[in-house]
Short mmCIF file of C-alpha atoms and ligand atoms in Angstrom, two decimals:
data_model
loop_
_atom_site.label_atom_id
_atom_site.label_comp_id
_atom_site.label_asym_id
_atom_site.label_seq_id
_atom_site.Cartn_x
_atom_site.Cartn_y
_atom_site.Cartn_z
CA MET A 1 57.13 8.05 128.91
CA LEU A 2 58.93 6.13 126.22
CA ASP A 3 61.33 3.40 127.23
CA VAL A 4 63.02 1.22 124.62
CA LYS A 5 65.26 -1.66 125.64
CA LEU A 6 67.41 -3.61 123.22
CA HIS A 7 68.21 -7.27 123.74
CA ASN A 8 70.83 -9.16 121.77
CA ILE A 9 69.45 -12.55 120.81
CA ARG A 10 72.96 -14.03 121.03
CA ASP A 11 72.89 -13.42 124.80
CA PHE A 12 70.16 -16.09 125.03
CA THR A 13 71.87 -18.93 123.21
CA LEU A 14 73.10 -22.07 124.98
CA ASP A 15 75.55 -22.65 122.14
CA PRO A 16 79.20 -22.04 123.08
CA HIS A 17 79.68 -20.13 119.82
CA ARG A 18 76.50 -18.07 120.37
CA LYS A 19 75.13 -19.42 117.10
CA VAL A 20 71.49 -18.42 116.39
CA ASP A 21 70.99 -19.88 112.90
CA ASP A 22 70.97 -23.32 111.32
CA TYR A 23 70.29 -25.08 108.02
CA PRO A 24 66.69 -25.52 106.92
CA TYR A 25 65.07 -28.95 107.24
CA GLY A 26 64.09 -30.03 103.75
CA GLY A 27 67.07 -28.25 102.27
CA GLY A 28 67.30 -25.08 100.25
CA ALA A 29 69.34 -21.92 100.27
CA GLY A 30 69.82 -19.70 103.27
CA MET A 31 69.71 -20.10 107.01
CA VAL A 32 66.90 -20.16 109.57
CA PHE A 33 66.77 -18.54 112.99
CA THR A 34 66.73 -21.30 115.63
CA PRO A 35 63.85 -21.33 118.14
CA GLU A 36 65.83 -21.79 121.38
CA PRO A 37 67.31 -18.29 121.84
CA VAL A 38 64.03 -16.61 120.84
CA PHE A 39 62.01 -18.67 123.35
CA ARG A 40 64.61 -18.02 126.05
CA ALA A 41 64.59 -14.27 125.33
CA VAL A 42 60.79 -14.14 125.50
CA ASP A 43 60.79 -16.22 128.74
CA PHE A 44 63.25 -13.73 130.22
CA LEU A 45 61.10 -10.73 129.19
CA LYS A 46 57.98 -12.38 130.65
CA GLU A 47 59.63 -12.89 134.05
CA ASP A 48 58.23 -9.64 135.49
CA GLY A 49 54.66 -10.86 134.83
CA GLU A 50 53.59 -7.61 133.10
CA PRO A 51 51.29 -7.93 130.08
CA ARG A 52 52.93 -7.37 126.71
CA LYS A 53 52.13 -7.70 123.04
CA ILE A 54 54.63 -9.81 121.09
CA VAL A 55 55.08 -8.60 117.53
CA LEU A 56 57.06 -10.44 114.87
CA LEU A 57 58.40 -8.29 112.02
CA SER A 58 58.28 -10.06 108.70
CA PRO A 59 57.27 -9.55 105.07
CA GLN A 60 54.50 -12.12 105.71
CA GLY A 61 52.87 -9.86 108.32
CA ARG A 62 49.81 -7.63 108.29
CA PRO A 63 50.75 -4.37 106.53
CA PHE A 64 51.58 -1.65 109.07
CA SER A 65 49.39 1.44 108.68
CA GLN A 66 48.57 4.77 110.30
CA SER A 67 45.50 3.22 111.93
CA MET A 68 47.72 0.53 113.53
CA ALA A 69 50.11 3.27 114.72
CA GLU A 70 47.13 5.04 116.34
CA ALA A 71 45.92 1.84 117.99
CA TYR A 72 49.43 1.00 119.31
CA SER A 73 49.85 4.55 120.67
CA LYS A 74 46.75 4.06 122.83
CA GLU A 75 47.83 0.71 124.30
CA ASP A 76 49.26 0.81 127.77
CA GLU A 77 50.85 -2.60 127.63
CA ARG A 78 54.41 -3.11 126.49
CA PHE A 79 55.54 -4.33 123.11
CA VAL A 80 58.19 -6.88 122.31
CA PHE A 81 59.44 -6.73 118.73
CA ILE A 82 61.09 -9.90 117.48
CA CYS A 83 63.56 -8.94 114.76
CA GLY A 84 64.69 -11.88 112.67
CA ARG A 85 67.56 -12.19 110.25
CA TYR A 86 68.28 -14.70 107.50
CA GLU A 87 65.67 -16.27 105.23
CA GLY A 88 63.28 -16.88 108.07
CA ILE A 89 62.56 -17.90 111.56
CA ASP A 90 61.69 -21.40 112.83
CA GLU A 91 57.92 -21.69 112.46
CA ARG A 92 57.51 -22.71 116.13
CA VAL A 93 58.46 -19.14 117.15
CA ARG A 94 55.05 -18.09 115.79
CA THR A 95 53.39 -19.84 118.78
CA LEU A 96 54.82 -16.98 120.91
CA VAL A 97 53.60 -14.21 118.63
CA ASP A 98 50.45 -12.12 119.10
CA GLU A 99 50.78 -10.24 115.83
CA GLU A 100 52.93 -10.50 112.69
CA VAL A 101 53.52 -7.13 111.04
CA SER A 102 55.17 -6.01 107.79
CA ILE A 103 56.27 -2.46 107.02
CA GLY A 104 56.03 -3.02 103.26
CA ASP A 105 56.42 -5.32 100.31
CA TYR A 106 60.20 -5.51 100.15
CA VAL A 107 62.80 -7.71 101.84
CA MET A 108 65.33 -6.23 104.26
CA THR A 109 68.30 -7.93 105.89
CA GLY A 110 66.63 -7.90 109.30
CA GLY A 111 63.58 -6.79 111.26
CA GLU A 112 65.42 -4.09 113.28
CA LEU A 113 64.70 -1.21 110.92
CA ALA A 114 61.07 -2.33 110.66
CA ALA A 115 60.80 -2.17 114.47
CA LEU A 116 62.35 1.33 114.44
CA VAL A 117 59.89 2.46 111.77
CA ILE A 118 56.98 1.27 113.93
CA ILE A 119 58.43 2.77 117.13
CA ASP A 120 58.92 6.10 115.32
CA ALA A 121 55.41 6.24 113.84
CA VAL A 122 53.80 5.24 117.16
CA THR A 123 55.78 7.47 119.53
CA ARG A 124 55.00 10.68 117.66
CA LEU A 125 51.32 9.98 118.44
CA VAL A 126 51.88 9.48 122.18
CA PRO A 127 50.98 12.80 123.86
CA GLY A 128 53.97 14.41 125.55
CA VAL A 129 56.55 11.98 124.19
CA LEU A 130 57.91 14.09 121.36
CA GLY A 131 56.57 17.62 121.76
CA ASP A 132 53.08 18.41 120.56
CA ASP A 133 51.14 15.80 118.63
CA ARG A 134 48.53 18.18 117.21
CA SER A 135 50.19 18.52 113.81
CA SER A 136 49.64 14.80 113.26
CA GLU A 137 45.86 15.28 113.30
CA ASP A 138 45.91 17.49 110.26
CA GLU A 139 48.14 15.70 107.89
CA SER A 140 48.40 12.87 105.42
CA PHE A 141 46.31 9.78 106.17
CA SER A 142 44.38 11.23 109.09
CA TRP A 143 42.34 12.88 106.29
CA GLY A 144 42.27 9.50 104.59
CA LEU A 145 44.09 11.14 101.66
CA LEU A 146 47.62 12.22 100.81
CA ASP A 147 48.59 15.62 102.13
CA TYR A 148 47.92 18.94 100.38
CA PRO A 149 50.82 21.29 99.44
CA HIS A 150 52.27 23.53 102.15
CA TYR A 151 53.88 26.95 101.78
CA THR A 152 55.62 29.34 104.12
CA ARG A 153 57.31 32.74 103.67
CA PRO A 154 58.43 34.31 101.42
CA ARG A 155 55.44 34.76 99.10
CA GLU A 156 57.77 34.73 96.12
CA PHE A 157 60.91 32.61 96.05
CA ARG A 158 63.09 32.47 92.92
CA GLY A 159 60.06 33.35 90.85
CA LEU A 160 57.92 30.64 92.46
CA THR A 161 54.81 32.08 94.08
CA VAL A 162 52.39 31.00 96.79
CA PRO A 163 48.84 30.23 95.52
CA PRO A 164 46.82 33.46 96.16
CA VAL A 165 43.97 31.57 97.87
CA LEU A 166 46.30 30.77 100.82
CA VAL A 167 46.80 34.47 101.55
CA SER A 168 43.17 35.41 100.85
CA GLY A 169 42.08 34.95 104.47
CA ASN A 170 38.97 33.09 103.22
CA HIS A 171 38.98 29.93 105.33
CA LYS A 172 36.28 28.17 103.36
CA ASP A 173 38.15 28.76 100.08
CA ILE A 174 41.39 27.62 101.71
CA TRP A 175 39.76 24.44 103.02
CA ASN A 176 38.24 23.65 99.61
CA TRP A 177 41.56 24.32 97.85
CA ARG A 178 43.46 22.03 100.24
CA ARG A 179 40.85 19.30 99.94
CA LYS A 180 40.95 19.52 96.15
CA GLN A 181 44.77 19.41 96.07
CA ALA A 182 44.74 16.39 98.39
CA LEU A 183 42.21 14.63 96.16
CA LYS A 184 44.25 15.50 93.05
CA LYS A 185 47.53 14.18 94.48
CA THR A 186 45.85 11.04 95.78
CA LEU A 187 44.09 10.34 92.46
CA LYS A 188 47.42 10.70 90.70
CA VAL A 189 49.70 8.55 92.88
CA ARG A 190 47.40 6.45 95.11
CA PRO A 191 44.09 5.78 93.33
CA ASP A 192 43.75 2.71 95.60
CA ILE A 193 43.24 5.07 98.57
CA ILE A 194 40.47 7.00 96.76
CA GLU A 195 38.62 3.75 96.11
CA GLN A 196 38.53 3.02 99.85
CA ALA A 197 37.82 6.58 101.05
CA GLU A 198 34.36 7.80 102.02
CA LEU A 199 33.87 10.71 99.67
CA SER A 200 31.46 13.53 100.48
CA ASP A 201 29.28 15.24 97.87
CA LEU A 202 31.78 18.12 97.93
CA ASP A 203 34.64 15.66 97.28
CA LYS A 204 32.77 14.27 94.27
CA LYS A 205 32.23 17.80 92.96
CA LEU A 206 35.94 18.60 93.43
CA ILE A 207 36.91 15.38 91.62
CA ASP A 208 34.65 16.36 88.69
CA GLU A 209 36.44 19.73 88.60
CA ILE A 210 39.84 18.00 88.64
CA TYR A 211 38.94 15.78 85.70
CA SER A 212 37.56 18.71 83.70
CA GLU A 213 40.70 20.81 84.31
CA GLU A 214 43.59 18.39 84.42
CA ASP A 215 45.35 15.88 82.26
CA ILE A 216 45.38 13.41 85.12
N1 4GX B 301 58.60 -5.78 107.24
N2 4GX B 301 62.41 -8.53 107.05
C1 4GX B 301 62.49 -10.19 108.89
C2 4GX B 301 63.67 -12.32 108.58
C3 4GX B 301 62.40 -13.06 108.71
C4 4GX B 301 61.78 -13.72 107.64
C5 4GX B 301 60.62 -14.40 107.86
C6 4GX B 301 60.69 -13.75 110.14
C7 4GX B 301 60.08 -14.44 109.11
C8 4GX B 301 60.43 -6.98 106.99
C9 4GX B 301 59.44 -6.22 106.33
C10 4GX B 301 61.57 -7.66 106.36
C11 4GX B 301 63.41 -9.31 106.32
C12 4GX B 301 62.46 -8.73 108.49
C13 4GX B 301 63.38 -10.76 106.72
N3 4GX B 301 61.85 -13.09 109.95
N4 4GX B 301 60.11 -6.96 108.29
N5 4GX B 301 63.53 -10.90 108.15
N6 4GX B 301 59.36 -5.98 105.02
O1 4GX B 301 61.77 -7.49 105.19
O2 4GX B 301 59.00 -6.22 108.44
#
């Protein structure tokens, strides 16, 4: 079961104008999220005594990855995502936080979309939450590489044809072709992934083939 609850941080202010930001000590541009409403919101969420993991979304966090999505999908405790706005959050909020996570090296206006990205990537791995999760085993990243090309009917579409190996019925040839295409794509756009991958002898042979055939 998936259950997402949204809490408006302004509901936890003591300020008559429901203000949640203030000027930074030391000066500088931009505003900072004040600690009071965040602490009060977390106190409120902790009232039921259930265990939970408190995650702060920020560009300073650990980069979110498929392996983190897999780990989160296996947790049975709850998650609280703290979504900040403005230039930052009062540093003392970090004393509440179990993990600081970033969805990528760019700056958004708030952490809400980052939380949705994480919720989306995690829930599709939870069995029974969103249909069948088997397709996720086969695809990009679970192989440790980018995905191979996919085709469906018709065999010819506007002059564009399906690679004959995919209709050959030879499963070994199909597997090798897919592996080689995945290696080729990954070498081209994400060579950093190849450097970290554990490559088999077959992978090394396929990479040699790619370099001898392609202008990569
Ligand atoms: N991946 N943002 C958070 C405000 C903020 C700044 C510092 C805490 C500390 C982002 C990202 C992201 C914009 C969310 C700044 N909060 N979050 N927000 N990239 O860009 O997760």
